[in-house]
Amino acid sequence: MEKTLYNPLPELIPADILKRFEKLSPAQLCDGMEKLGIPRSGCMDASLMPIDPDKIMLGTACTVDTMEGDNFPIHVAIYQGKPGYVLVVAGKGYQDRAYMGDLMAGAAAAIGLNGIVIDGCVRDKHGLRDLSIPVYSKGFMQRSPSKKGPGRINTEVECGGVLVRPGDLVIGDYDGVTVVPRDMLEKVLQAAEEKDAYEAKRREAIADYEDCRRNGKALPNLAPKWVTEMLEKI
């Protein structure tokens, strides 16, 4: 790293906005961003997955830029953290050392961070799984982190193939991690909520078809309208 650059925490995303996002999935938000033409649809690499798929992550991004297994700047970011933030670590996908284990993640949980995303490896799988905080990584490596510094905190980073700015929204579940740019929150919400409404109608149509089949009734057309339209063009 060229020099130390530690910036303050960004402003938290308002609680009323987060409540709307709580009703949506990372997949629906990706669909909404794809509809809006946002590059990569905010979808992080498929290899960046949760330690515990049963935990849901949602919060405001605070970022760390580091490399080669160096976790010194991650320590600094954790100890200056506050409840409501998700720590996003741009670790360049480094595989030869773990960036953290259950002690560091436990400290983050005690402070109240809403989650940790690491573009690299972690260790102490069982310990991390048992913590309350959601942790996402690209895999496991038992070799300990290095401690070099200085790194950068709360700057624009690339994590899992996605540009992340401090203050962006970060959401994760069993499918992976999605990042929504802060200046696009309302537009993405609207697009994703439309997708959610569409999916609800599709579930109703599927349930109705199954009911008709089981009860010997006339079967309705199950294919979505867009499928029929594409077939007609072919």
PDB file of C-alpha atoms in Angstrom, residues 2-231:
ATOM      1  CA  GLU A   2       1.266   3.488  -0.834  1.00  0.00           C
ATOM      2  CA  LYS A   3       0.175   5.235   2.325  1.00  0.00           C
ATOM      3  CA  THR A   4      -2.208   5.158   5.253  1.00  0.00           C
ATOM      4  CA  LEU A   5      -5.692   6.414   4.468  1.00  0.00           C
ATOM      5  CA  TYR A   6      -8.177   5.964   7.302  1.00  0.00           C
ATOM      6  CA  ASN A   7     -11.455   7.803   6.775  1.00  0.00           C
ATOM      7  CA  PRO A   8     -14.367   8.086   9.233  1.00  0.00           C
ATOM      8  CA  LEU A   9     -17.431   5.865   9.074  1.00  0.00           C
ATOM      9  CA  PRO A  10     -20.071   6.833   6.501  1.00  0.00           C
ATOM     10  CA  GLU A  11     -23.560   7.808   7.583  1.00  0.00           C
ATOM     11  CA  LEU A  12     -25.825   4.856   8.312  1.00  0.00           C
ATOM     12  CA  ILE A  13     -28.633   4.106   5.863  1.00  0.00           C
ATOM     13  CA  PRO A  14     -31.951   5.199   7.465  1.00  0.00           C
ATOM     14  CA  ALA A  15     -33.878   2.500   9.332  1.00  0.00           C
ATOM     15  CA  ASP A  16     -37.060   2.973   7.272  1.00  0.00           C
ATOM     16  CA  ILE A  17     -35.147   2.217   4.074  1.00  0.00           C
ATOM     17  CA  LEU A  18     -33.554  -0.879   5.628  1.00  0.00           C
ATOM     18  CA  LYS A  19     -36.982  -2.197   6.644  1.00  0.00           C
ATOM     19  CA  ARG A  20     -38.041  -2.231   3.003  1.00  0.00           C
ATOM     20  CA  PHE A  21     -34.853  -4.041   2.023  1.00  0.00           C
ATOM     21  CA  GLU A  22     -35.460  -6.645   4.756  1.00  0.00           C
ATOM     22  CA  LYS A  23     -38.428  -7.934   2.755  1.00  0.00           C
ATOM     23  CA  LEU A  24     -36.313  -8.582  -0.348  1.00  0.00           C
ATOM     24  CA  SER A  25     -33.578 -11.052  -1.239  1.00  0.00           C
ATOM     25  CA  PRO A  26     -30.129 -10.427  -2.732  1.00  0.00           C
ATOM     26  CA  ALA A  27     -31.364 -12.210  -5.870  1.00  0.00           C
ATOM     27  CA  GLN A  28     -34.359  -9.882  -6.248  1.00  0.00           C
ATOM     28  CA  LEU A  29     -32.113  -6.861  -5.783  1.00  0.00           C
ATOM     29  CA  CYS A  30     -29.733  -8.182  -8.460  1.00  0.00           C
ATOM     30  CA  ASP A  31     -32.703  -8.542 -10.793  1.00  0.00           C
ATOM     31  CA  GLY A  32     -33.777  -4.992 -10.016  1.00  0.00           C
ATOM     32  CA  MET A  33     -30.318  -3.600 -10.716  1.00  0.00           C
ATOM     33  CA  GLU A  34     -30.014  -5.599 -13.935  1.00  0.00           C
ATOM     34  CA  LYS A  35     -33.266  -4.033 -15.079  1.00  0.00           C
ATOM     35  CA  LEU A  36     -31.775  -0.606 -14.323  1.00  0.00           C
ATOM     36  CA  GLY A  37     -28.571  -1.416 -16.203  1.00  0.00           C
ATOM     37  CA  ILE A  38     -26.212  -1.332 -13.203  1.00  0.00           C
ATOM     38  CA  PRO A  39     -22.904  -3.105 -14.064  1.00  0.00           C
ATOM     39  CA  ARG A  40     -22.690  -6.686 -12.699  1.00  0.00           C
ATOM     40  CA  SER A  41     -26.030  -5.971 -10.992  1.00  0.00           C
ATOM     41  CA  GLY A  42     -24.182  -5.525  -7.688  1.00  0.00           C
ATOM     42  CA  CYS A  43     -23.663  -9.283  -7.515  1.00  0.00           C
ATOM     43  CA  MET A  44     -20.408 -10.435  -5.900  1.00  0.00           C
ATOM     44  CA  ASP A  45     -18.481 -13.485  -7.150  1.00  0.00           C
ATOM     45  CA  ALA A  46     -20.209 -16.855  -6.820  1.00  0.00           C
ATOM     46  CA  SER A  47     -17.243 -18.107  -4.770  1.00  0.00           C
ATOM     47  CA  LEU A  48     -17.921 -15.552  -1.994  1.00  0.00           C
ATOM     48  CA  MET A  49     -20.338 -17.474   0.211  1.00  0.00           C
ATOM     49  CA  PRO A  50     -21.574 -17.550   3.832  1.00  0.00           C
ATOM     50  CA  ILE A  51     -19.990 -19.610   6.600  1.00  0.00           C
ATOM     51  CA  ASP A  52     -23.526 -20.170   7.909  1.00  0.00           C
ATOM     52  CA  PRO A  53     -26.242 -20.065   5.204  1.00  0.00           C
ATOM     53  CA  ASP A  54     -28.954 -19.608   7.835  1.00  0.00           C
ATOM     54  CA  LYS A  55     -27.773 -16.103   8.777  1.00  0.00           C
ATOM     55  CA  ILE A  56     -29.043 -13.024   6.927  1.00  0.00           C
ATOM     56  CA  MET A  57     -26.838  -9.949   6.544  1.00  0.00           C
ATOM     57  CA  LEU A  58     -28.003  -6.384   5.940  1.00  0.00           C
ATOM     58  CA  GLY A  59     -26.327  -3.069   6.692  1.00  0.00           C
ATOM     59  CA  THR A  60     -24.282  -0.071   5.622  1.00  0.00           C
ATOM     60  CA  ALA A  61     -20.883  -0.725   4.060  1.00  0.00           C
ATOM     61  CA  CYS A  62     -17.653   0.281   5.748  1.00  0.00           C
ATOM     62  CA  THR A  63     -14.609  -0.813   3.776  1.00  0.00           C
ATOM     63  CA  VAL A  64     -11.037  -2.045   4.129  1.00  0.00           C
ATOM     64  CA  ASP A  65      -8.463  -2.272   1.355  1.00  0.00           C
ATOM     65  CA  THR A  66      -5.662  -4.729   2.104  1.00  0.00           C
ATOM     66  CA  MET A  67      -3.632  -7.488   0.458  1.00  0.00           C
ATOM     67  CA  GLU A  68      -1.538 -10.637   0.915  1.00  0.00           C
ATOM     68  CA  GLY A  69      -3.264 -11.755   4.120  1.00  0.00           C
ATOM     69  CA  ASP A  70      -2.496  -8.529   6.020  1.00  0.00           C
ATOM     70  CA  ASN A  71      -5.157  -8.082   8.692  1.00  0.00           C
ATOM     71  CA  PHE A  72      -3.758  -5.057  10.532  1.00  0.00           C
ATOM     72  CA  PRO A  73      -6.137  -2.606   8.802  1.00  0.00           C
ATOM     73  CA  ILE A  74      -9.015  -5.027   9.423  1.00  0.00           C
ATOM     74  CA  HIS A  75      -8.287  -4.878  13.152  1.00  0.00           C
ATOM     75  CA  VAL A  76      -8.335  -1.077  13.028  1.00  0.00           C
ATOM     76  CA  ALA A  77     -11.621  -1.022  11.115  1.00  0.00           C
ATOM     77  CA  ILE A  78     -13.287  -3.442  13.521  1.00  0.00           C
ATOM     78  CA  TYR A  79     -12.331  -1.481  16.626  1.00  0.00           C
ATOM     79  CA  GLN A  80     -13.568   1.791  15.170  1.00  0.00           C
ATOM     80  CA  GLY A  81     -16.769   0.110  13.980  1.00  0.00           C
ATOM     81  CA  LYS A  82     -20.293   0.617  15.307  1.00  0.00           C
ATOM     82  CA  PRO A  83     -23.617  -1.247  15.196  1.00  0.00           C
ATOM     83  CA  GLY A  84     -25.357  -1.230  11.844  1.00  0.00           C
ATOM     84  CA  TYR A  85     -22.299  -1.523   9.597  1.00  0.00           C
ATOM     85  CA  VAL A  86     -21.137  -4.397   7.397  1.00  0.00           C
ATOM     86  CA  LEU A  87     -17.360  -4.670   7.095  1.00  0.00           C
ATOM     87  CA  VAL A  88     -16.359  -5.197   3.459  1.00  0.00           C
ATOM     88  CA  VAL A  89     -12.731  -6.322   3.078  1.00  0.00           C
ATOM     89  CA  ALA A  90     -11.117  -6.047  -0.346  1.00  0.00           C
ATOM     90  CA  GLY A  91      -8.504  -8.762   0.129  1.00  0.00           C
ATOM     91  CA  LYS A  92      -7.767  -9.330  -3.578  1.00  0.00           C
ATOM     92  CA  GLY A  93      -8.908 -12.965  -3.336  1.00  0.00           C
ATOM     93  CA  TYR A  94      -5.699 -13.928  -1.520  1.00  0.00           C
ATOM     94  CA  GLN A  95      -5.560 -17.671  -0.759  1.00  0.00           C
ATOM     95  CA  ASP A  96      -2.274 -18.293   1.087  1.00  0.00           C
ATOM     96  CA  ARG A  97      -3.257 -16.827   4.469  1.00  0.00           C
ATOM     97  CA  ALA A  98      -6.463 -16.315   6.414  1.00  0.00           C
ATOM     98  CA  TYR A  99      -7.502 -12.704   6.934  1.00  0.00           C
ATOM     99  CA  MET A 100      -9.263 -13.499  10.214  1.00  0.00           C
ATOM    100  CA  GLY A 101     -10.581 -16.168  12.544  1.00  0.00           C
ATOM    101  CA  ASP A 102     -13.245 -16.418  15.214  1.00  0.00           C
ATOM    102  CA  LEU A 103     -11.514 -14.053  17.680  1.00  0.00           C
ATOM    103  CA  MET A 104     -11.584 -11.076  15.320  1.00  0.00           C
ATOM    104  CA  ALA A 105     -15.097 -11.909  14.141  1.00  0.00           C
ATOM    105  CA  GLY A 106     -16.158 -12.321  17.775  1.00  0.00           C
ATOM    106  CA  ALA A 107     -14.876  -8.813  18.506  1.00  0.00           C
ATOM    107  CA  ALA A 108     -16.840  -7.506  15.518  1.00  0.00           C
ATOM    108  CA  ALA A 109     -19.969  -9.230  16.823  1.00  0.00           C
ATOM    109  CA  ALA A 110     -19.428  -7.766  20.310  1.00  0.00           C
ATOM    110  CA  ILE A 111     -19.153  -4.274  18.810  1.00  0.00           C
ATOM    111  CA  GLY A 112     -22.402  -4.839  16.947  1.00  0.00           C
ATOM    112  CA  LEU A 113     -21.342  -5.046  13.310  1.00  0.00           C
ATOM    113  CA  ASN A 114     -24.053  -6.537  11.105  1.00  0.00           C
ATOM    114  CA  GLY A 115     -21.726  -8.695   9.036  1.00  0.00           C
ATOM    115  CA  ILE A 116     -18.303  -9.275   7.493  1.00  0.00           C
ATOM    116  CA  VAL A 117     -17.481  -9.854   3.823  1.00  0.00           C
ATOM    117  CA  ILE A 118     -13.919 -10.917   2.991  1.00  0.00           C
ATOM    118  CA  ASP A 119     -12.571 -11.271  -0.538  1.00  0.00           C
ATOM    119  CA  GLY A 120     -10.122 -13.931   0.624  1.00  0.00           C
ATOM    120  CA  CYS A 121      -9.855 -16.724   3.172  1.00  0.00           C
ATOM    121  CA  VAL A 122     -10.732 -17.106   6.843  1.00  0.00           C
ATOM    122  CA  ARG A 123     -10.095 -19.834   9.429  1.00  0.00           C
ATOM    123  CA  ASP A 124     -11.811 -21.329  12.513  1.00  0.00           C
ATOM    124  CA  LYS A 125     -14.846 -22.465  10.533  1.00  0.00           C
ATOM    125  CA  HIS A 126     -16.770 -23.933  13.453  1.00  0.00           C
ATOM    126  CA  GLY A 127     -16.054 -20.952  15.694  1.00  0.00           C
ATOM    127  CA  LEU A 128     -17.193 -18.526  13.004  1.00  0.00           C
ATOM    128  CA  ARG A 129     -20.315 -20.566  12.363  1.00  0.00           C
ATOM    129  CA  ASP A 130     -21.278 -20.413  16.033  1.00  0.00           C
ATOM    130  CA  LEU A 131     -21.029 -16.617  16.283  1.00  0.00           C
ATOM    131  CA  SER A 132     -24.079 -14.394  15.870  1.00  0.00           C
ATOM    132  CA  ILE A 133     -22.468 -12.329  13.101  1.00  0.00           C
ATOM    133  CA  PRO A 134     -22.791 -13.404   9.434  1.00  0.00           C
ATOM    134  CA  VAL A 135     -19.393 -13.942   7.770  1.00  0.00           C
ATOM    135  CA  TYR A 136     -18.796 -14.376   4.029  1.00  0.00           C
ATOM    136  CA  SER A 137     -15.488 -15.474   2.495  1.00  0.00           C
ATOM    137  CA  LYS A 138     -13.949 -17.255  -0.490  1.00  0.00           C
ATOM    138  CA  GLY A 139     -12.754 -20.243   1.522  1.00  0.00           C
ATOM    139  CA  PHE A 140     -10.612 -21.444   4.396  1.00  0.00           C
ATOM    140  CA  MET A 141      -6.886 -21.404   5.075  1.00  0.00           C
ATOM    141  CA  GLN A 142      -5.362 -22.347   8.424  1.00  0.00           C
ATOM    142  CA  ARG A 143      -2.181 -20.265   7.998  1.00  0.00           C
ATOM    143  CA  SER A 144      -2.265 -17.149  10.188  1.00  0.00           C
ATOM    144  CA  PRO A 145      -2.622 -13.601   8.819  1.00  0.00           C
ATOM    145  CA  SER A 146       0.340 -11.289   8.339  1.00  0.00           C
ATOM    146  CA  LYS A 147       0.503  -7.911  10.074  1.00  0.00           C
ATOM    147  CA  LYS A 148       2.138  -5.268   7.922  1.00  0.00           C
ATOM    148  CA  GLY A 149      -0.188  -2.331   7.382  1.00  0.00           C
ATOM    149  CA  PRO A 150      -1.068   0.304   6.790  1.00  0.00           C
ATOM    150  CA  GLY A 151      -3.941  -0.440   4.409  1.00  0.00           C
ATOM    151  CA  ARG A 152      -6.868   1.837   3.656  1.00  0.00           C
ATOM    152  CA  ILE A 153     -10.154   2.245   5.506  1.00  0.00           C
ATOM    153  CA  ASN A 154     -13.444   3.627   4.170  1.00  0.00           C
ATOM    154  CA  THR A 155     -12.298   4.226   0.625  1.00  0.00           C
ATOM    155  CA  GLU A 156     -13.770   2.984  -2.635  1.00  0.00           C
ATOM    156  CA  VAL A 157     -12.782  -0.681  -3.094  1.00  0.00           C
ATOM    157  CA  GLU A 158     -13.435  -3.640  -5.350  1.00  0.00           C
ATOM    158  CA  CYS A 159     -14.641  -6.709  -3.487  1.00  0.00           C
ATOM    159  CA  GLY A 160     -15.794  -9.915  -5.140  1.00  0.00           C
ATOM    160  CA  GLY A 161     -15.768  -8.183  -8.517  1.00  0.00           C
ATOM    161  CA  VAL A 162     -18.069  -5.373  -7.384  1.00  0.00           C
ATOM    162  CA  LEU A 163     -17.275  -1.719  -6.751  1.00  0.00           C
ATOM    163  CA  VAL A 164     -18.158  -0.871  -3.137  1.00  0.00           C
ATOM    164  CA  ARG A 165     -18.234   2.625  -1.701  1.00  0.00           C
ATOM    165  CA  PRO A 166     -18.527   3.426   2.012  1.00  0.00           C
ATOM    166  CA  GLY A 167     -22.221   3.953   2.737  1.00  0.00           C
ATOM    167  CA  ASP A 168     -23.526   1.517   0.096  1.00  0.00           C
ATOM    168  CA  LEU A 169     -26.069  -1.097   1.149  1.00  0.00           C
ATOM    169  CA  VAL A 170     -24.773  -4.663   1.588  1.00  0.00           C
ATOM    170  CA  ILE A 171     -27.128  -7.632   1.801  1.00  0.00           C
ATOM    171  CA  GLY A 172     -26.370 -11.339   1.940  1.00  0.00           C
ATOM    172  CA  ASP A 173     -28.085 -14.683   2.359  1.00  0.00           C
ATOM    173  CA  TYR A 174     -27.520 -18.322   1.343  1.00  0.00           C
ATOM    174  CA  ASP A 175     -27.206 -17.276  -2.332  1.00  0.00           C
ATOM    175  CA  GLY A 176     -24.395 -14.770  -1.830  1.00  0.00           C
ATOM    176  CA  VAL A 177     -23.750 -11.036  -1.430  1.00  0.00           C
ATOM    177  CA  THR A 178     -25.307  -8.094  -3.268  1.00  0.00           C
ATOM    178  CA  VAL A 179     -24.248  -4.444  -3.052  1.00  0.00           C
ATOM    179  CA  VAL A 180     -26.651  -1.595  -3.841  1.00  0.00           C
ATOM    180  CA  PRO A 181     -25.120   1.833  -4.569  1.00  0.00           C
ATOM    181  CA  ARG A 182     -26.306   4.384  -2.032  1.00  0.00           C
ATOM    182  CA  ASP A 183     -27.411   6.863  -4.686  1.00  0.00           C
ATOM    183  CA  MET A 184     -29.607   4.174  -6.278  1.00  0.00           C
ATOM    184  CA  LEU A 185     -31.386   2.821  -3.183  1.00  0.00           C
ATOM    185  CA  GLU A 186     -34.874   4.093  -4.003  1.00  0.00           C
ATOM    186  CA  LYS A 187     -34.762   3.128  -7.691  1.00  0.00           C
ATOM    187  CA  VAL A 188     -33.446  -0.342  -6.905  1.00  0.00           C
ATOM    188  CA  LEU A 189     -36.088  -0.810  -4.211  1.00  0.00           C
ATOM    189  CA  GLN A 190     -38.871   0.031  -6.639  1.00  0.00           C
ATOM    190  CA  ALA A 191     -37.534  -2.314  -9.310  1.00  0.00           C
ATOM    191  CA  ALA A 192     -36.980  -5.159  -6.817  1.00  0.00           C
ATOM    192  CA  GLU A 193     -40.399  -4.684  -5.221  1.00  0.00           C
ATOM    193  CA  GLU A 194     -41.954  -5.003  -8.680  1.00  0.00           C
ATOM    194  CA  LYS A 195     -40.055  -8.276  -9.129  1.00  0.00           C
ATOM    195  CA  ASP A 196     -41.250  -9.451  -5.710  1.00  0.00           C
ATOM    196  CA  ALA A 197     -44.870  -8.757  -6.703  1.00  0.00           C
ATOM    197  CA  TYR A 198     -44.369 -10.652  -9.972  1.00  0.00           C
ATOM    198  CA  GLU A 199     -42.912 -13.641  -8.117  1.00  0.00           C
ATOM    199  CA  ALA A 200     -45.852 -13.668  -5.709  1.00  0.00           C
ATOM    200  CA  LYS A 201     -48.261 -13.906  -8.655  1.00  0.00           C
ATOM    201  CA  ARG A 202     -46.197 -16.693 -10.225  1.00  0.00           C
ATOM    202  CA  ARG A 203     -46.324 -18.683  -6.990  1.00  0.00           C
ATOM    203  CA  GLU A 204     -50.100 -18.292  -6.946  1.00  0.00           C
ATOM    204  CA  ALA A 205     -50.307 -19.489 -10.555  1.00  0.00           C
ATOM    205  CA  ILE A 206     -48.122 -22.523  -9.805  1.00  0.00           C
ATOM    206  CA  ALA A 207     -50.188 -23.401  -6.724  1.00  0.00           C
ATOM    207  CA  ASP A 208     -53.425 -23.029  -8.744  1.00  0.00           C
ATOM    208  CA  TYR A 209     -52.085 -25.311 -11.491  1.00  0.00           C
ATOM    209  CA  GLU A 210     -51.076 -27.957  -8.961  1.00  0.00           C
ATOM    210  CA  ASP A 211     -54.508 -27.775  -7.329  1.00  0.00           C
ATOM    211  CA  CYS A 212     -56.232 -28.234 -10.692  1.00  0.00           C
ATOM    212  CA  ARG A 213     -54.033 -31.214 -11.583  1.00  0.00           C
ATOM    213  CA  ARG A 214     -54.646 -32.933  -8.257  1.00  0.00           C
ATOM    214  CA  ASN A 215     -58.409 -32.420  -8.453  1.00  0.00           C
ATOM    215  CA  GLY A 216     -58.904 -33.369 -12.083  1.00  0.00           C
ATOM    216  CA  LYS A 217     -59.823 -29.848 -13.212  1.00  0.00           C
ATOM    217  CA  ALA A 218     -58.992 -28.246 -16.542  1.00  0.00           C
ATOM    218  CA  LEU A 219     -55.350 -27.202 -16.487  1.00  0.00           C
ATOM    219  CA  PRO A 220     -54.606 -23.505 -16.944  1.00  0.00           C
ATOM    220  CA  ASN A 221     -51.648 -22.288 -18.990  1.00  0.00           C
ATOM    221  CA  LEU A 222     -48.677 -22.390 -16.612  1.00  0.00           C
ATOM    222  CA  ALA A 223     -46.024 -20.794 -18.821  1.00  0.00           C
ATOM    223  CA  PRO A 224     -45.248 -17.123 -18.071  1.00  0.00           C
ATOM    224  CA  LYS A 225     -46.411 -14.614 -20.666  1.00  0.00           C
ATOM    225  CA  TRP A 226     -42.853 -13.782 -21.738  1.00  0.00           C
ATOM    226  CA  VAL A 227     -42.184 -17.452 -22.581  1.00  0.00           C
ATOM    227  CA  THR A 228     -45.276 -17.592 -24.815  1.00  0.00           C
ATOM    228  CA  GLU A 229     -44.290 -14.356 -26.506  1.00  0.00           C
ATOM    229  CA  MET A 230     -40.759 -15.587 -27.235  1.00  0.00           C
ATOM    230  CA  LEU A 231     -42.083 -18.851 -28.629  1.00  0.00           C
TER     231      LEU A 231
END
